[in-house]
Short mmCIF file of C-alpha atoms in Angstrom, two decimals:
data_model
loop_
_atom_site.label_atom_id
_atom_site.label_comp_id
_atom_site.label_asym_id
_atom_site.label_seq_id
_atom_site.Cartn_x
_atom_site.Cartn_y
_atom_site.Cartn_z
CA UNK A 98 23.79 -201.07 -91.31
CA UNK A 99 22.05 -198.88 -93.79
CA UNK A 100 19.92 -195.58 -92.86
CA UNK A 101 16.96 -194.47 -93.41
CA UNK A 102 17.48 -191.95 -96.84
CA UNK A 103 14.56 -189.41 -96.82
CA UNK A 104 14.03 -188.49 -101.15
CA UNK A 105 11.94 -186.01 -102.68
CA UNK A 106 10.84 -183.65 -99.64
CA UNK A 107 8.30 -181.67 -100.54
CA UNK A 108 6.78 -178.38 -98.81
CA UNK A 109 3.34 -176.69 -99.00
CA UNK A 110 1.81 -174.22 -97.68
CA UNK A 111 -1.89 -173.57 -96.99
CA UNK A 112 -4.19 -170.11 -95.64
CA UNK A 113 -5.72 -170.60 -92.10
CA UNK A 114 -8.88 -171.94 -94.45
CA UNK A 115 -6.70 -174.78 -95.93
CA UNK A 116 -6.67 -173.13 -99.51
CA UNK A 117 -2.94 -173.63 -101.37
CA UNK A 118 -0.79 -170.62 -101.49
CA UNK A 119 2.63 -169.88 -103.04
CA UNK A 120 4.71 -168.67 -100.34
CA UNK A 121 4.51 -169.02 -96.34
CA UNK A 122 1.19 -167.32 -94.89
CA UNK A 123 1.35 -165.19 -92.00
CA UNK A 124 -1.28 -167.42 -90.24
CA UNK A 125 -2.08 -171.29 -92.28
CA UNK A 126 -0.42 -174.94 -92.57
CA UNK A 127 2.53 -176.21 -93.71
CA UNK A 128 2.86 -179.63 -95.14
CA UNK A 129 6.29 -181.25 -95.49
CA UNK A 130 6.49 -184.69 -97.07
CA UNK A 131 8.94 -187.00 -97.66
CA UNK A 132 9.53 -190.77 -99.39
CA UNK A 133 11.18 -193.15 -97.10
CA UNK A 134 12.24 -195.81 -100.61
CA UNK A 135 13.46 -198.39 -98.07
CA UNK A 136 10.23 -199.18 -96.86
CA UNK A 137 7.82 -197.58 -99.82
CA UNK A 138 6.54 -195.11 -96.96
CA UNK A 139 5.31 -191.84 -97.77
CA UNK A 140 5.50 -189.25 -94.14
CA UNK A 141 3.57 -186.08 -93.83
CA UNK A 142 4.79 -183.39 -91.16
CA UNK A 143 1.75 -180.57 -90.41
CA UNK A 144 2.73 -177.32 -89.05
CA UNK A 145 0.25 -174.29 -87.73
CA UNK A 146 1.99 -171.19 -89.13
CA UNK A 147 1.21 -168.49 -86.71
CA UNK A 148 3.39 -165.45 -87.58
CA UNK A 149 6.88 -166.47 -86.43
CA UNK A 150 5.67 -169.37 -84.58
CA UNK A 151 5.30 -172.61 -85.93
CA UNK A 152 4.18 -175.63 -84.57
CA UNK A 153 3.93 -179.22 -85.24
CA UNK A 154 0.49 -180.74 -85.07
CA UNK A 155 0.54 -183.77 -86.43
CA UNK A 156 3.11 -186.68 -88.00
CA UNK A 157 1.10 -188.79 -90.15
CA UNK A 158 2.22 -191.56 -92.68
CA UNK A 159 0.62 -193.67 -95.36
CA UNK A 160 1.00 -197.10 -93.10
CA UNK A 161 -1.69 -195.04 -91.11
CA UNK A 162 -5.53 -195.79 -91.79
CA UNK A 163 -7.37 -193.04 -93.47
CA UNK A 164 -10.42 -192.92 -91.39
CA UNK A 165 -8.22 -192.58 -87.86
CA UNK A 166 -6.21 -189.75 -90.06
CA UNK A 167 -9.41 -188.34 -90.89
CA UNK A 168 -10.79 -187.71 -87.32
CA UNK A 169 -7.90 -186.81 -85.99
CA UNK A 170 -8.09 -183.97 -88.17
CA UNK A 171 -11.19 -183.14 -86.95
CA UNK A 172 -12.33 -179.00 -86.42
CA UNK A 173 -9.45 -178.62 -89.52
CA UNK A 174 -10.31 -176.96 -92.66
CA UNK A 175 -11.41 -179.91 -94.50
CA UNK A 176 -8.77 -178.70 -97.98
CA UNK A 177 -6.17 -179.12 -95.34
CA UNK A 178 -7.24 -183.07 -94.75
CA UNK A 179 -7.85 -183.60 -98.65
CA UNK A 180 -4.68 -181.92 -99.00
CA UNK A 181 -2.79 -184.24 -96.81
CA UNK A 182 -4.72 -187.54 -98.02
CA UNK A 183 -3.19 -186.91 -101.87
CA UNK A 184 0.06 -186.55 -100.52
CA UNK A 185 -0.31 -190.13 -98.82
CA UNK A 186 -1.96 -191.95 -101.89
#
């Protein structure tokens, strides 16, 4: 039985106001993605970045529908959401 081979993980990492920046922010989002090729599934991981802390807030993939993704996301910066949608088209 095969597994499941994660390719192409990428990070990002976003200011508390959902506006790209280059390294980890003291207080913001980070996005990890991945490609699952088995299945032609993309997976987004979101983190809140709160000084040392981090903490998953959401696990979202591109099997999910946009509009549930969308107000789930809710009280977010909205660059955070459009941020996430690219990743998933």
């Amino acid at each position: 039985m095969a597994s499941s081979v994660l390719v192409g993980r990428q990070v990002k990492y976003l200011s508390e106001f959902g506006f790209e920046v280059s390294e980890r922010p003291a207080k913001g989002y980070k996005i990890e993605s991945y490609y699952l090729p088995t299945n032609s599934v993309k997976e987004v991981i979101v983190t809140k970045v709160e000084g040392d802390v981090e903490k998953e807030i959401a696990r979202v993939s591109s099997l999910d529908n946009v509009i549930d993704l969308v107000k789930a996301f809710e009280g977010y910066p909205q660059k955070l959401v459009e941020a996430i949608l690219q990743i998933l088209k």
